[in-house]
mmCIF file of C-alpha atoms in Angstrom:
data_model
loop_
_atom_site.group_PDB
_atom_site.id
_atom_site.type_symbol
_atom_site.label_atom_id
_atom_site.label_comp_id
_atom_site.label_asym_id
_atom_site.label_seq_id
_atom_site.Cartn_x
_atom_site.Cartn_y
_atom_site.Cartn_z
ATOM 1 C CA UNK A 1 0.005 0.012 0.314
ATOM 2 C CA UNK A 2 1.718 3.320 -0.695
ATOM 3 C CA UNK A 3 1.688 5.850 2.223
ATOM 4 C CA UNK A 4 3.689 9.116 3.144
ATOM 5 C CA UNK A 5 3.886 9.706 7.005
ATOM 6 C CA UNK A 6 5.660 13.035 8.524
ATOM 7 C CA UNK A 7 6.761 12.525 11.824
ATOM 8 C CA UNK A 8 6.425 14.854 13.302
ATOM 9 C CA UNK A 9 3.711 17.050 13.814
ATOM 10 C CA UNK A 10 5.454 20.464 15.168
ATOM 11 C CA UNK A 11 7.999 21.841 14.899
ATOM 12 C CA UNK A 12 9.572 24.819 17.324
ATOM 13 C CA UNK A 13 13.096 26.265 15.630
ATOM 14 C CA UNK A 14 14.752 29.608 16.364
ATOM 15 C CA UNK A 15 15.178 32.641 13.412
ATOM 16 C CA UNK A 16 18.826 31.351 11.927
ATOM 17 C CA UNK A 17 18.686 27.895 12.951
ATOM 18 C CA UNK A 18 18.682 25.072 10.703
ATOM 19 C CA UNK A 19 15.459 23.185 9.896
ATOM 20 C CA UNK A 20 14.861 19.726 8.625
ATOM 21 C CA UNK A 21 11.354 18.061 8.457
ATOM 22 C CA UNK A 22 11.172 14.159 7.601
ATOM 23 C CA UNK A 23 9.488 12.612 5.308
ATOM 24 C CA UNK A 24 9.098 8.809 5.026
ATOM 25 C CA UNK A 25 6.539 7.201 1.563
ATOM 26 C CA UNK A 26 5.712 3.402 0.926
ATOM 27 C CA UNK A 27 5.211 2.754 -2.866
ATOM 28 C CA UNK A 28 5.841 -0.083 -4.644
ATOM 29 C CA UNK A 29 7.773 1.671 -8.194
ATOM 30 C CA UNK A 30 9.644 4.929 -8.562
ATOM 31 C CA UNK A 31 8.554 7.462 -6.569
ATOM 32 C CA UNK A 32 7.747 10.863 -7.463
ATOM 33 C CA UNK A 33 7.888 12.513 -4.297
ATOM 34 C CA UNK A 34 7.216 16.956 -3.203
ATOM 35 C CA UNK A 35 7.362 19.407 -0.952
ATOM 36 C CA UNK A 36 4.645 21.327 -0.220
ATOM 37 C CA UNK A 37 4.140 24.952 1.944
ATOM 38 C CA UNK A 38 0.562 26.578 2.974
ATOM 39 C CA UNK A 39 0.466 29.381 4.448
ATOM 40 C CA UNK A 40 -2.517 29.763 6.567
ATOM 41 C CA UNK A 41 -5.514 30.459 5.152
ATOM 42 C CA UNK A 42 -3.719 29.709 1.899
ATOM 43 C CA UNK A 43 -3.229 27.081 -0.899
ATOM 44 C CA UNK A 44 -0.155 25.428 -1.134
ATOM 45 C CA UNK A 45 3.051 26.251 -2.914
ATOM 46 C CA UNK A 46 5.465 23.465 -4.700
ATOM 47 C CA UNK A 47 9.147 23.979 -3.116
ATOM 48 C CA UNK A 48 10.340 20.914 -4.740
ATOM 49 C CA UNK A 49 9.822 17.839 -5.965
ATOM 50 C CA UNK A 50 12.090 15.011 -7.181
ATOM 51 C CA UNK A 51 11.550 12.560 -10.164
ATOM 52 C CA UNK A 52 14.812 10.779 -11.324
ATOM 53 C CA UNK A 53 18.374 12.159 -10.744
ATOM 54 C CA UNK A 54 20.272 13.414 -8.517
ATOM 55 C CA UNK A 55 19.428 12.468 -4.877
ATOM 56 C CA UNK A 56 19.879 16.349 -3.630
ATOM 57 C CA UNK A 57 17.394 18.759 -5.108
ATOM 58 C CA UNK A 58 17.068 22.146 -4.738
ATOM 59 C CA UNK A 59 14.250 24.322 -4.525
ATOM 60 C CA UNK A 60 12.587 27.739 -3.582
ATOM 61 C CA UNK A 61 13.434 30.026 -0.282
ATOM 62 C CA UNK A 62 16.512 28.347 0.402
ATOM 63 C CA UNK A 63 15.587 24.648 0.731
ATOM 64 C CA UNK A 64 16.467 21.397 0.182
ATOM 65 C CA UNK A 65 15.720 17.745 0.160
ATOM 66 C CA UNK A 66 17.134 14.510 -0.051
ATOM 67 C CA UNK A 67 16.491 11.356 -1.425
ATOM 68 C CA UNK A 68 17.142 8.374 -0.272
ATOM 69 C CA UNK A 69 15.495 5.119 -1.495
ATOM 70 C CA UNK A 70 17.017 2.907 1.457
ATOM 71 C CA UNK A 71 14.928 5.085 4.059
ATOM 72 C CA UNK A 72 12.411 5.178 2.038
ATOM 73 C CA UNK A 73 12.756 8.929 2.918
ATOM 74 C CA UNK A 74 12.846 12.293 1.206
ATOM 75 C CA UNK A 75 13.880 15.061 3.677
ATOM 76 C CA UNK A 76 13.232 18.922 3.443
ATOM 77 C CA UNK A 77 16.227 20.893 5.071
ATOM 78 C CA UNK A 78 17.020 24.145 5.123
ATOM 79 C CA UNK A 79 20.286 25.722 6.941
ATOM 80 C CA UNK A 80 19.051 29.170 8.141
ATOM 81 C CA UNK A 81 15.367 29.846 8.649
ATOM 82 C CA UNK A 82 13.696 33.619 8.198
ATOM 83 C CA UNK A 83 10.618 34.057 10.945
ATOM 84 C CA UNK A 84 8.525 34.294 7.367
ATOM 85 C CA UNK A 85 9.134 30.138 6.974
ATOM 86 C CA UNK A 86 7.349 29.571 9.464
ATOM 87 C CA UNK A 87 3.987 27.569 7.157
ATOM 88 C CA UNK A 88 2.843 24.001 7.247
ATOM 89 C CA UNK A 89 4.649 22.090 5.005
ATOM 90 C CA UNK A 90 3.586 19.198 3.066
ATOM 91 C CA UNK A 91 4.752 16.132 1.666
ATOM 92 C CA UNK A 92 3.354 14.244 -0.914
ATOM 93 C CA UNK A 93 3.214 10.929 -3.145
ATOM 94 C CA UNK A 94 3.049 11.314 -7.038
ATOM 95 C CA UNK A 95 0.499 7.859 -7.430
ATOM 96 C CA UNK A 96 0.112 7.952 -10.557
ATOM 97 C CA UNK A 97 0.512 10.318 -14.611
ATOM 98 C CA UNK A 98 -2.086 11.963 -13.776
ATOM 99 C CA UNK A 99 -1.264 14.126 -10.640
ATOM 100 C CA UNK A 100 -3.073 11.885 -8.092
ATOM 101 C CA UNK A 101 -1.006 12.933 -5.003
ATOM 102 C CA UNK A 102 -0.952 11.448 -1.248
ATOM 103 C CA UNK A 103 -0.384 13.351 1.172
ATOM 104 C CA UNK A 104 1.516 13.416 4.545
ATOM 105 C CA UNK A 105 -0.465 14.951 7.488
ATOM 106 C CA UNK A 106 1.494 18.225 7.269
ATOM 107 C CA UNK A 107 4.121 19.513 9.777
ATOM 108 C CA UNK A 108 4.113 22.531 11.517
ATOM 109 C CA UNK A 109 7.019 24.644 11.771
ATOM 110 C CA UNK A 110 7.065 27.888 14.099
ATOM 111 C CA UNK A 111 9.847 30.345 14.335
ATOM 112 C CA UNK A 112 10.662 31.850 17.071
ATOM 113 C CA UNK A 113 13.256 34.919 17.938
ATOM 114 C CA UNK B 1 -1.857 34.854 -15.919
ATOM 115 C CA UNK B 2 -2.922 31.094 -15.505
ATOM 116 C CA UNK B 3 -3.902 30.249 -13.024
ATOM 117 C CA UNK B 4 -6.913 28.278 -10.591
ATOM 118 C CA UNK B 5 -9.229 30.777 -8.977
ATOM 119 C CA UNK B 6 -11.660 28.661 -6.231
ATOM 120 C CA UNK B 7 -14.535 30.754 -4.994
ATOM 121 C CA UNK B 8 -15.827 32.647 -2.535
ATOM 122 C CA UNK B 9 -12.811 32.110 0.111
ATOM 123 C CA UNK B 10 -15.273 31.735 2.997
ATOM 124 C CA UNK B 11 -18.838 30.248 2.498
ATOM 125 C CA UNK B 12 -21.103 29.854 5.071
ATOM 126 C CA UNK B 13 -23.888 26.872 4.952
ATOM 127 C CA UNK B 14 -26.920 26.136 6.964
ATOM 128 C CA UNK B 15 -27.168 22.375 8.719
ATOM 129 C CA UNK B 16 -29.655 20.112 5.218
ATOM 130 C CA UNK B 17 -28.752 22.668 2.931
ATOM 131 C CA UNK B 18 -26.627 22.187 -0.926
ATOM 132 C CA UNK B 19 -23.505 24.729 -1.532
ATOM 133 C CA UNK B 20 -21.308 24.889 -4.503
ATOM 134 C CA UNK B 21 -17.205 25.100 -4.136
ATOM 135 C CA UNK B 22 -16.323 27.109 -7.304
ATOM 136 C CA UNK B 23 -12.822 25.850 -9.137
ATOM 137 C CA UNK B 24 -12.169 27.321 -12.806
ATOM 138 C CA UNK B 25 -8.408 27.121 -14.638
ATOM 139 C CA UNK B 26 -7.103 28.286 -17.312
ATOM 140 C CA UNK B 27 -3.749 26.263 -17.309
ATOM 141 C CA UNK B 28 -5.403 23.931 -20.430
ATOM 142 C CA UNK B 29 -4.569 21.290 -17.451
ATOM 143 C CA UNK B 30 -6.924 18.027 -18.027
ATOM 144 C CA UNK B 31 -7.295 16.945 -14.771
ATOM 145 C CA UNK B 32 -8.179 18.467 -11.752
ATOM 146 C CA UNK B 33 -8.551 17.256 -8.233
ATOM 147 C CA UNK B 34 -10.872 18.571 -4.763
ATOM 148 C CA UNK B 35 -8.928 17.764 -1.716
ATOM 149 C CA UNK B 36 -10.088 18.607 1.607
ATOM 150 C CA UNK B 37 -7.816 19.375 4.724
ATOM 151 C CA UNK B 38 -8.458 19.099 8.237
ATOM 152 C CA UNK B 39 -6.119 20.040 11.173
ATOM 153 C CA UNK B 40 -3.495 17.026 11.318
ATOM 154 C CA UNK B 41 -4.931 15.369 8.736
ATOM 155 C CA UNK B 42 -3.435 16.607 5.461
ATOM 156 C CA UNK B 43 -5.455 16.944 2.281
ATOM 157 C CA UNK B 44 -7.365 13.625 1.747
ATOM 158 C CA UNK B 45 -8.845 13.081 -2.123
ATOM 159 C CA UNK B 46 -12.625 13.746 -2.093
ATOM 160 C CA UNK B 47 -12.605 13.352 -6.579
ATOM 161 C CA UNK B 48 -11.076 13.769 -9.662
ATOM 162 C CA UNK B 49 -11.444 14.022 -13.171
ATOM 163 C CA UNK B 50 -8.762 13.269 -15.749
ATOM 164 C CA UNK B 51 -10.853 14.289 -19.392
ATOM 165 C CA UNK B 52 -14.520 16.458 -19.552
ATOM 166 C CA UNK B 53 -17.486 14.626 -18.810
ATOM 167 C CA UNK B 54 -15.898 11.524 -16.600
ATOM 168 C CA UNK B 55 -15.158 12.007 -12.697
ATOM 169 C CA UNK B 56 -13.903 9.778 -9.914
ATOM 170 C CA UNK B 57 -14.312 9.139 -6.302
ATOM 171 C CA UNK B 58 -11.484 9.499 -4.042
ATOM 172 C CA UNK B 59 -10.538 8.605 -1.300
ATOM 173 C CA UNK B 60 -13.831 10.037 1.117
ATOM 174 C CA UNK B 61 -16.956 11.040 -1.382
ATOM 175 C CA UNK B 62 -19.503 10.694 0.327
ATOM 176 C CA UNK B 63 -21.518 13.252 0.401
ATOM 177 C CA UNK B 64 -19.963 15.356 -2.218
ATOM 178 C CA UNK B 65 -20.737 15.665 -6.128
ATOM 179 C CA UNK B 66 -18.777 17.023 -8.722
ATOM 180 C CA UNK B 67 -19.246 17.688 -12.635
ATOM 181 C CA UNK B 68 -17.085 18.678 -15.080
ATOM 182 C CA UNK B 69 -19.167 19.671 -18.071
ATOM 183 C CA UNK B 70 -16.465 22.245 -18.762
ATOM 184 C CA UNK B 71 -12.020 21.280 -19.463
ATOM 185 C CA UNK B 72 -12.322 24.471 -17.360
ATOM 186 C CA UNK B 73 -14.435 24.211 -14.540
ATOM 187 C CA UNK B 74 -14.613 21.476 -11.862
ATOM 188 C CA UNK B 75 -17.312 22.456 -9.776
ATOM 189 C CA UNK B 76 -18.202 20.143 -6.463
ATOM 190 C CA UNK B 77 -20.925 20.317 -4.394
ATOM 191 C CA UNK B 78 -21.411 19.335 -0.386
ATOM 192 C CA UNK B 79 -24.589 18.284 0.184
ATOM 193 C CA UNK B 80 -26.801 17.843 3.048
ATOM 194 C CA UNK B 81 -25.974 13.711 3.023
ATOM 195 C CA UNK B 82 -22.282 15.577 4.288
ATOM 196 C CA UNK B 83 -22.095 14.821 7.977
ATOM 197 C CA UNK B 84 -19.248 17.507 9.179
ATOM 198 C CA UNK B 85 -19.112 19.266 6.212
ATOM 199 C CA UNK B 86 -16.646 21.996 8.227
ATOM 200 C CA UNK B 87 -13.489 22.181 6.838
ATOM 201 C CA UNK B 88 -10.552 24.170 4.370
ATOM 202 C CA UNK B 89 -11.325 22.957 0.587
ATOM 203 C CA UNK B 90 -8.366 23.300 -2.003
ATOM 204 C CA UNK B 91 -9.006 22.584 -5.753
ATOM 205 C CA UNK B 92 -5.646 21.559 -7.910
ATOM 206 C CA UNK B 93 -5.081 20.961 -11.731
ATOM 207 C CA UNK B 94 -2.451 18.548 -13.139
ATOM 208 C CA UNK B 95 -1.572 18.300 -17.092
ATOM 209 C CA UNK B 96 -0.637 14.442 -17.993
ATOM 210 C CA UNK B 97 2.809 13.935 -18.736
ATOM 211 C CA UNK B 98 5.407 14.612 -18.662
ATOM 212 C CA UNK B 99 5.409 14.870 -15.065
ATOM 213 C CA UNK B 100 4.744 18.329 -14.342
ATOM 214 C CA UNK B 101 3.485 19.299 -11.110
ATOM 215 C CA UNK B 102 -0.043 20.533 -9.723
ATOM 216 C CA UNK B 103 -1.404 23.604 -9.032
ATOM 217 C CA UNK B 104 -3.902 24.403 -6.368
ATOM 218 C CA UNK B 105 -5.583 27.527 -5.561
ATOM 219 C CA UNK B 106 -6.290 28.930 -2.612
ATOM 220 C CA UNK B 107 -8.627 27.294 -1.062
ATOM 221 C CA UNK B 108 -12.398 27.562 0.359
ATOM 222 C CA UNK B 109 -13.289 27.255 3.880
ATOM 223 C CA UNK B 110 -16.643 26.366 4.787
ATOM 224 C CA UNK B 111 -18.310 26.705 7.874
ATOM 225 C CA UNK B 112 -21.461 25.332 8.625
ATOM 226 C CA UNK B 113 -23.613 27.141 10.905
#
């Protein structure tokens, strides 16, 4: 069965500190993976995506993610967070070629001064 | 600019009433999706359509209905049979391969009063 797990419901990080959000997936074929960010009351914005090739993927807003097949993981990282990074982050798995997505439950990120 | 427009942004419904949420896209995408978002549960798929005049049930279709009479439009009706309709609803579109990404609207917050 296909699934996406985000183990951390809530993370608090100080401004300027590094951030890592975890995502684990279960899928029987080559996974196509995404990270989205959502500000309160807004839609989802794509941060980055992994389809194949390099396992370290660069995205917008200074984010990057590393795909590790052996660990079934696709963790999102940012070296130094800004207050504007406070948001909810979703990991998603593409489950068909038409764009059907399986989402994790999300991780809420709070940034403290 | 191309994108997805959801309306209204906020919607209030009395118990026992049907309401329709609008979703329009000018991206020329074939596939469109409706997701429901509840706190701590991520996004769950309600209905999707990969071509005009055809649509499929997602994981939580009970109490909802859709139509796809035009490529650009995919309205969602929340019927009185939906027991707990208060939620944030997101519409998305995606073009079939080569693999790109899903684009999301800004959402509609539905509240039952």
